[in-house]
């Protein structure tokens, strides 16, 4: 009995020792482009976001990210001024020290003064790390296929992809980096025209880790 009590008291300490946390804040300049009916309709704005990541043991990861921003029309022929808010959840498994496969949902809300459009998608893909020859510095590559996408008011896209590339430095307790992100959605043809929607951003972020990696 005494051994069982000691074991149960030790479980929280073991779990805590196997869990590592990461909290990040980022800011970036983003573009939202719609190609439809032979025209290009761009808008741009500043986005702010925050993320929380958890490493469970040496194999599993869970992360959540929220971001939002206000986009203004870049020309008179652009789409209306609007806001974008997004939440992303990803679960991952490390198959190599440098490679993690991931999957999870992403939810997006695009709204202007008169309407609101809801997006929901399932991302499947992963991230890879590339050493760059300097202590603590590495390249980060991410790529995702979205086999399930739902957009209110529009048909399901034929192709939906997301990718990013960046560089980061990680110290014992903090990290900084920059990342370029691109999403593309190709919708079915309608009367000979194909709608293509893209969201891209160049982000700068800072992170804190504990315990130290």
C-alpha positions as a printed Julia matrix, in Angstrom:
213×3 Matrix{Float64}:
   0.0    0.0     0.0
   2.78   2.41    0.91
   4.44   1.76   -2.47
   1.17   2.55   -4.29
   0.78   5.84   -2.41
   4.34   6.85   -3.26
   3.72   5.96   -6.94
   0.53   8.07   -7.15
   2.26  11.02   -5.49
   5.13  10.77   -7.97
   2.96  10.72  -11.13
   2.37  14.52  -11.29
   6.09  15.16  -10.88
   6.94  12.67  -13.65
   4.37  14.21  -16.0
   5.6   17.72  -15.23
   9.15  16.67  -15.97
   8.08  15.31  -19.36
   6.1   18.4   -20.44
   7.74  21.45  -22.0
   5.83  24.66  -22.77
   6.31  27.36  -25.38
   4.43  30.68  -25.52
   4.84  32.94  -28.56
   3.71  36.38  -29.69
   3.95  37.56  -33.28
   3.17  40.49  -35.53
   3.22  40.6   -39.3
   2.19  42.29  -42.5
  -0.4   40.27  -44.38
  -2.09  40.31  -47.8
  -5.46  38.87  -48.79
  -5.84  38.43  -52.56
  -8.86  37.24  -54.54
  -8.61  36.46  -58.25
 -12.08  36.18  -59.76
 -13.87  37.09  -63.01
 -10.57  38.03  -64.64
  -9.62  40.56  -61.97
  -7.28  40.75  -58.99
  -8.74  42.19  -55.78
  -6.08  42.77  -53.08
  -6.23  43.99  -49.5
  -3.52  44.23  -46.85
  -3.16  44.83  -43.15
  -1.25  44.13  -39.95
  -1.99  40.93  -38.04
  -1.25  40.14  -34.4
  -1.22  36.7   -32.87
  -0.32  34.44  -29.98
   0.42  30.74  -29.73
   0.89  28.08  -27.05
   2.75  24.83  -27.66
   3.25  21.78  -25.46
   5.81  19.0   -25.96
   4.67  15.82  -24.24
   7.61  13.54  -23.64
   9.97  13.24  -26.59
   7.39  12.32  -29.23
   4.11  14.24  -29.06
   3.23  17.92  -29.48
   0.06  20.0   -29.19
  -0.21  23.63  -30.29
  -2.86  26.33  -30.57
  -2.63  29.67  -32.37
  -4.97  32.65  -32.6
  -4.49  35.69  -34.83
  -6.45  38.58  -36.22
  -6.17  41.84  -38.11
  -7.88  44.52  -40.13
  -7.4   44.57  -43.92
  -7.79  47.66  -46.1
  -8.42  47.72  -49.85
  -5.25  48.36  -51.85
  -7.12  49.9   -54.81
 -10.56  51.1   -55.84
 -11.06  47.78  -57.64
 -10.29  45.78  -54.52
 -12.51  43.82  -52.17
 -14.08  45.76  -49.29
 -12.23  46.59  -46.08
 -12.64  43.63  -43.74
 -11.35  41.85  -40.65
  -9.89  38.36  -40.4
  -9.81  36.27  -37.21
  -8.4   32.74  -37.11
  -7.83  29.89  -34.66
  -5.57  26.92  -35.46
  -5.19  23.69  -33.46
  -2.55  21.09  -34.29
  -1.54  17.77  -32.79
   1.78  16.27  -33.85
   4.07  13.28  -33.55
   7.84  13.46  -33.95
   8.89  10.76  -36.41
  12.47  12.06  -36.55
  14.33  14.54  -34.33
  14.01  17.06  -37.2
  10.55  16.08  -38.55
   7.08  16.25  -36.97
   3.87  15.16  -38.71
   0.8   17.21  -37.76
  -2.96  17.4   -38.24
  -5.76  19.56  -36.91
  -8.57  22.02  -37.66
  -8.4   25.7   -38.53
 -11.33  28.1   -38.21
 -11.44  31.52  -39.88
 -13.93  34.37  -39.83
 -13.85  37.1   -42.53
 -16.24  39.96  -41.85
 -17.02  43.44  -43.15
 -19.72  45.98  -42.38
 -22.53  43.95  -43.99
 -21.55  40.27  -44.08
 -19.58  37.51  -42.4
 -17.94  34.49  -44.04
 -17.05  31.36  -42.07
 -14.18  29.05  -43.02
 -13.35  25.65  -41.56
 -10.64  23.28  -42.74
  -8.64  20.23  -41.74
  -4.87  20.52  -42.15
  -2.6   17.5   -42.65
   1.16  17.89  -43.04
   4.17  18.62  -40.92
   7.21  20.7   -40.1
  10.93  20.1   -40.63
  13.97  21.78  -39.08
  17.2   22.42  -41.01
  20.44  23.29  -39.13
  22.07  26.42  -40.55
  25.55  26.03  -39.08
  25.22  28.61  -36.29
  24.55  27.76  -32.67
  20.82  27.85  -31.95
  19.93  28.94  -35.51
  17.86  26.73  -37.81
  15.53  26.92  -40.76
  11.9   25.9   -40.37
   9.77  24.52  -43.22
   6.08  23.72  -42.93
   3.65  22.29  -45.48
  -0.02  21.29  -45.22
  -2.69  19.82  -47.47
  -6.29  20.65  -46.57
  -8.49  17.78  -47.82
 -11.61  19.14  -46.09
 -12.56  22.82  -46.49
 -15.92  24.48  -45.92
 -16.56  28.13  -46.91
 -19.96  29.73  -46.39
 -21.38  31.07  -49.65
 -18.8   29.32  -51.85
 -18.3   25.78  -53.18
 -15.64  23.55  -51.68
 -12.17  24.33  -53.12
 -10.62  21.81  -55.49
  -7.16  22.48  -54.06
  -6.23  23.95  -50.67
  -2.61  24.2   -49.53
  -0.62  26.06  -46.89
   3.15  26.44  -46.56
   5.68  28.51  -44.67
   9.44  28.98  -44.49
  11.48  30.85  -41.92
  14.55  31.17  -39.73
  14.64  31.05  -35.95
  17.13  31.34  -33.11
  16.45  29.45  -29.89
  18.26  30.17  -26.67
  17.84  28.46  -23.28
  14.73  30.47  -22.38
  13.75  32.69  -25.32
  13.66  32.54  -29.09
  13.11  34.93  -31.98
  12.44  34.36  -35.65
  10.81  35.41  -38.88
   8.51  33.43  -41.15
   6.76  33.8   -44.51
   3.36  32.11  -44.68
   1.22  31.41  -47.76
  -2.22  29.8   -48.13
  -3.91  29.15  -51.49
  -7.44  27.98  -52.3
  -8.45  27.08  -55.88
 -12.23  26.95  -56.3
 -14.11  25.11  -59.1
 -14.53  26.83  -62.45
 -17.73  28.74  -63.03
 -18.58  29.89  -66.56
 -14.93  29.6   -67.54
 -13.62  31.58  -64.54
 -11.8   30.09  -61.56
 -11.74  31.84  -58.2
  -8.35  31.74  -56.48
  -8.0   33.07  -52.95
  -4.66  33.61  -51.21
  -3.58  34.8   -47.77
   0.1   35.53  -47.18
   2.08  37.15  -44.36
   5.59  37.98  -43.26
   5.7   37.56  -39.49
   8.2   38.29  -36.74
   7.8   36.45  -33.46
   9.32  36.02  -30.0
   8.92  32.97  -27.77
   9.55  31.9   -24.19
  10.25  28.28  -23.14
  10.05  26.41  -19.87
  11.64  24.33  -18.71
  14.64  25.17  -20.88
  15.07  22.74  -23.82
